[in-house]
JSON list of C-alpha atoms in Angstrom, two decimals:
[
{"chain": "B", "resi": 1, "resn": "MET", "atom": "CA", "xyz": [110.10, 68.05, 89.09]},
{"chain": "B", "resi": 2, "resn": "PRO", "atom": "CA", "xyz": [109.02, 71.71, 89.39]},
{"chain": "B", "resi": 3, "resn": "TYR", "atom": "CA", "xyz": [108.26, 73.73, 86.36]},
{"chain": "B", "resi": 4, "resn": "PRO", "atom": "CA", "xyz": [110.82, 76.39, 85.48]},
{"chain": "B", "resi": 5, "resn": "GLU", "atom": "CA", "xyz": [107.87, 78.71, 84.78]},
{"chain": "B", "resi": 6, "resn": "SER", "atom": "CA", "xyz": [107.01, 78.68, 88.49]},
{"chain": "B", "resi": 7, "resn": "PHE", "atom": "CA", "xyz": [110.17, 80.48, 89.34]},
{"chain": "B", "resi": 8, "resn": "VAL", "atom": "CA", "xyz": [109.46, 83.17, 86.76]},
{"chain": "B", "resi": 9, "resn": "LEU", "atom": "CA", "xyz": [105.94, 83.60, 88.19]},
{"chain": "B", "resi": 10, "resn": "MET", "atom": "CA", "xyz": [107.32, 83.83, 91.76]},
{"chain": "B", "resi": 11, "resn": "VAL", "atom": "CA", "xyz": [109.91, 86.43, 90.69]},
{"chain": "B", "resi": 12, "resn": "MET", "atom": "CA", "xyz": [107.21, 88.45, 88.93]},
{"chain": "B", "resi": 13, "resn": "GLY", "atom": "CA", "xyz": [104.98, 88.22, 92.06]},
{"chain": "B", "resi": 14, "resn": "GLY", "atom": "CA", "xyz": [107.85, 89.46, 94.15]},
{"chain": "B", "resi": 15, "resn": "VAL", "atom": "CA", "xyz": [108.39, 92.35, 91.80]},
{"chain": "B", "resi": 16, "resn": "PHE", "atom": "CA", "xyz": [104.69, 93.19, 91.99]},
{"chain": "B", "resi": 17, "resn": "VAL", "atom": "CA", "xyz": [104.77, 93.09, 95.75]},
{"chain": "B", "resi": 18, "resn": "GLY", "atom": "CA", "xyz": [107.87, 95.26, 95.94]},
{"chain": "B", "resi": 19, "resn": "VAL", "atom": "CA", "xyz": [106.50, 97.79, 93.54]},
{"chain": "B", "resi": 20, "resn": "GLY", "atom": "CA", "xyz": [103.12, 97.77, 95.22]},
{"chain": "B", "resi": 21, "resn": "ILE", "atom": "CA", "xyz": [104.60, 98.54, 98.62]},
{"chain": "B", "resi": 22, "resn": "GLY", "atom": "CA", "xyz": [106.78, 101.32, 97.23]},
{"chain": "B", "resi": 23, "resn": "VAL", "atom": "CA", "xyz": [103.82, 102.90, 95.31]},
{"chain": "B", "resi": 24, "resn": "PHE", "atom": "CA", "xyz": [101.59, 102.57, 98.47]},
{"chain": "B", "resi": 25, "resn": "PHE", "atom": "CA", "xyz": [104.18, 104.48, 100.61]},
{"chain": "B", "resi": 26, "resn": "TRP", "atom": "CA", "xyz": [104.81, 107.02, 97.75]},
{"chain": "B", "resi": 27, "resn": "GLY", "atom": "CA", "xyz": [101.01, 107.67, 97.57]},
{"chain": "B", "resi": 28, "resn": "LYS", "atom": "CA", "xyz": [100.74, 108.06, 101.29]},
{"chain": "B", "resi": 29, "resn": "ARG", "atom": "CA", "xyz": [103.51, 110.59, 101.26]},
{"chain": "B", "resi": 30, "resn": "GLU", "atom": "CA", "xyz": [101.95, 112.54, 98.36]},
{"chain": "B", "resi": 31, "resn": "GLU", "atom": "CA", "xyz": [98.57, 112.58, 100.00]},
{"chain": "B", "resi": 32, "resn": "LYS", "atom": "CA", "xyz": [100.11, 113.87, 103.21]},
{"chain": "B", "resi": 33, "resn": "LYS", "atom": "CA", "xyz": [101.96, 116.56, 101.29]},
{"chain": "B", "resi": 34, "resn": "TYR", "atom": "CA", "xyz": [98.78, 117.47, 99.37]},
{"chain": "B", "resi": 35, "resn": "TYR", "atom": "CA", "xyz": [96.64, 117.90, 102.42]},
{"chain": "B", "resi": 36, "resn": "ASN", "atom": "CA", "xyz": [99.32, 119.83, 104.31]},
{"chain": "B", "resi": 37, "resn": "GLY", "atom": "CA", "xyz": [99.55, 122.22, 101.36]},
{"chain": "B", "resi": 38, "resn": "LEU", "atom": "CA", "xyz": [95.79, 122.64, 101.40]},
{"chain": "B", "resi": 39, "resn": "ALA", "atom": "CA", "xyz": [95.68, 123.24, 105.19]},
{"chain": "B", "resi": 40, "resn": "SER", "atom": "CA", "xyz": [98.22, 126.03, 104.91]},
{"chain": "B", "resi": 41, "resn": "ARG", "atom": "CA", "xyz": [96.11, 127.95, 102.45]},
{"chain": "B", "resi": 42, "resn": "THR", "atom": "CA", "xyz": [93.77, 130.70, 103.55]},
{"chain": "B", "resi": 43, "resn": "ASP", "atom": "CA", "xyz": [90.92, 129.47, 101.29]},
{"chain": "B", "resi": 44, "resn": "MET", "atom": "CA", "xyz": [89.78, 126.28, 103.01]},
{"chain": "B", "resi": 45, "resn": "LYS", "atom": "CA", "xyz": [86.81, 125.53, 100.82]},
{"chain": "B", "resi": 46, "resn": "GLU", "atom": "CA", "xyz": [88.55, 122.85, 98.86]},
{"chain": "B", "resi": 47, "resn": "PHE", "atom": "CA", "xyz": [90.13, 121.28, 101.94]},
{"chain": "B", "resi": 48, "resn": "LEU", "atom": "CA", "xyz": [86.80, 121.10, 103.81]},
{"chain": "B", "resi": 49, "resn": "GLU", "atom": "CA", "xyz": [84.85, 119.75, 100.79]},
{"chain": "B", "resi": 50, "resn": "SER", "atom": "CA", "xyz": [87.57, 117.31, 99.77]},
{"chain": "B", "resi": 51, "resn": "SER", "atom": "CA", "xyz": [86.48, 117.86, 96.18]},
{"chain": "B", "resi": 52, "resn": "PRO", "atom": "CA", "xyz": [89.75, 116.60, 94.50]},
{"chain": "B", "resi": 53, "resn": "GLU", "atom": "CA", "xyz": [89.63, 112.82, 95.04]},
{"chain": "B", "resi": 54, "resn": "HIS", "atom": "CA", "xyz": [92.91, 112.00, 93.27]},
{"chain": "B", "resi": 55, "resn": "PRO", "atom": "CA", "xyz": [95.39, 111.65, 96.15]},
{"chain": "B", "resi": 56, "resn": "GLY", "atom": "CA", "xyz": [94.22, 108.21, 97.10]},
{"chain": "B", "resi": 57, "resn": "ALA", "atom": "CA", "xyz": [94.77, 106.70, 93.66]},
{"chain": "B", "resi": 58, "resn": "LEU", "atom": "CA", "xyz": [98.40, 105.81, 94.27]},
{"chain": "B", "resi": 59, "resn": "ARG", "atom": "CA", "xyz": [97.64, 103.98, 97.47]},
{"chain": "B", "resi": 60, "resn": "ILE", "atom": "CA", "xyz": [94.80, 102.02, 95.81]},
{"chain": "B", "resi": 61, "resn": "GLY", "atom": "CA", "xyz": [97.09, 101.07, 93.01]},
{"chain": "B", "resi": 62, "resn": "GLY", "atom": "CA", "xyz": [99.68, 99.93, 95.51]},
{"chain": "B", "resi": 63, "resn": "TRP", "atom": "CA", "xyz": [97.21, 97.67, 97.17]},
{"chain": "B", "resi": 64, "resn": "ILE", "atom": "CA", "xyz": [96.08, 96.24, 93.84]},
{"chain": "B", "resi": 65, "resn": "SER", "atom": "CA", "xyz": [99.72, 95.51, 92.97]},
{"chain": "B", "resi": 66, "resn": "ILE", "atom": "CA", "xyz": [100.42, 93.91, 96.28]},
{"chain": "B", "resi": 67, "resn": "ILE", "atom": "CA", "xyz": [97.35, 91.66, 95.96]},
{"chain": "B", "resi": 68, "resn": "VAL", "atom": "CA", "xyz": [98.30, 90.74, 92.41]},
{"chain": "B", "resi": 69, "resn": "GLY", "atom": "CA", "xyz": [101.81, 89.97, 93.53]},
{"chain": "B", "resi": 70, "resn": "LEU", "atom": "CA", "xyz": [100.62, 87.81, 96.38]},
{"chain": "B", "resi": 71, "resn": "VAL", "atom": "CA", "xyz": [98.41, 85.78, 94.06]},
{"chain": "B", "resi": 72, "resn": "MET", "atom": "CA", "xyz": [101.21, 85.23, 91.63]},
{"chain": "B", "resi": 73, "resn": "LEU", "atom": "CA", "xyz": [103.53, 84.16, 94.49]},
{"chain": "B", "resi": 74, "resn": "GLY", "atom": "CA", "xyz": [100.90, 81.74, 95.70]},
{"chain": "B", "resi": 75, "resn": "ILE", "atom": "CA", "xyz": [100.40, 80.23, 92.25]},
{"chain": "B", "resi": 76, "resn": "GLY", "atom": "CA", "xyz": [104.14, 80.05, 91.64]},
{"chain": "B", "resi": 77, "resn": "GLY", "atom": "CA", "xyz": [104.70, 78.46, 95.00]},
{"chain": "B", "resi": 78, "resn": "GLY", "atom": "CA", "xyz": [101.92, 75.98, 94.46]},
{"chain": "B", "resi": 79, "resn": "LEU", "atom": "CA", "xyz": [103.38, 75.02, 91.06]},
{"chain": "B", "resi": 80, "resn": "HIS", "atom": "CA", "xyz": [106.82, 74.64, 92.54]},
{"chain": "B", "resi": 81, "resn": "LEU", "atom": "CA", "xyz": [105.64, 72.48, 95.46]},
{"chain": "B", "resi": 82, "resn": "TRP", "atom": "CA", "xyz": [102.96, 70.33, 93.64]},
{"chain": "B", "resi": 83, "resn": "GLY", "atom": "CA", "xyz": [103.85, 70.71, 89.99]}
]
């Protein structure tokens, strides 16, 4: 008989994957908007040097969330099948 906690773990994993995908695409859009805004400026020093490194943070957070969600789905699925 499968543990009821495995369903909770699988739901949490699914939520993490969904949020991770959403944050990843949100970060991709923000990064594109940021660089397009820099490219339209007359002062290109900041654009060429890429000194602000914050635009990739949302995409990295999205990947981390997706990985955590997939691990949780795997553990929940394993508990459901073999628990």
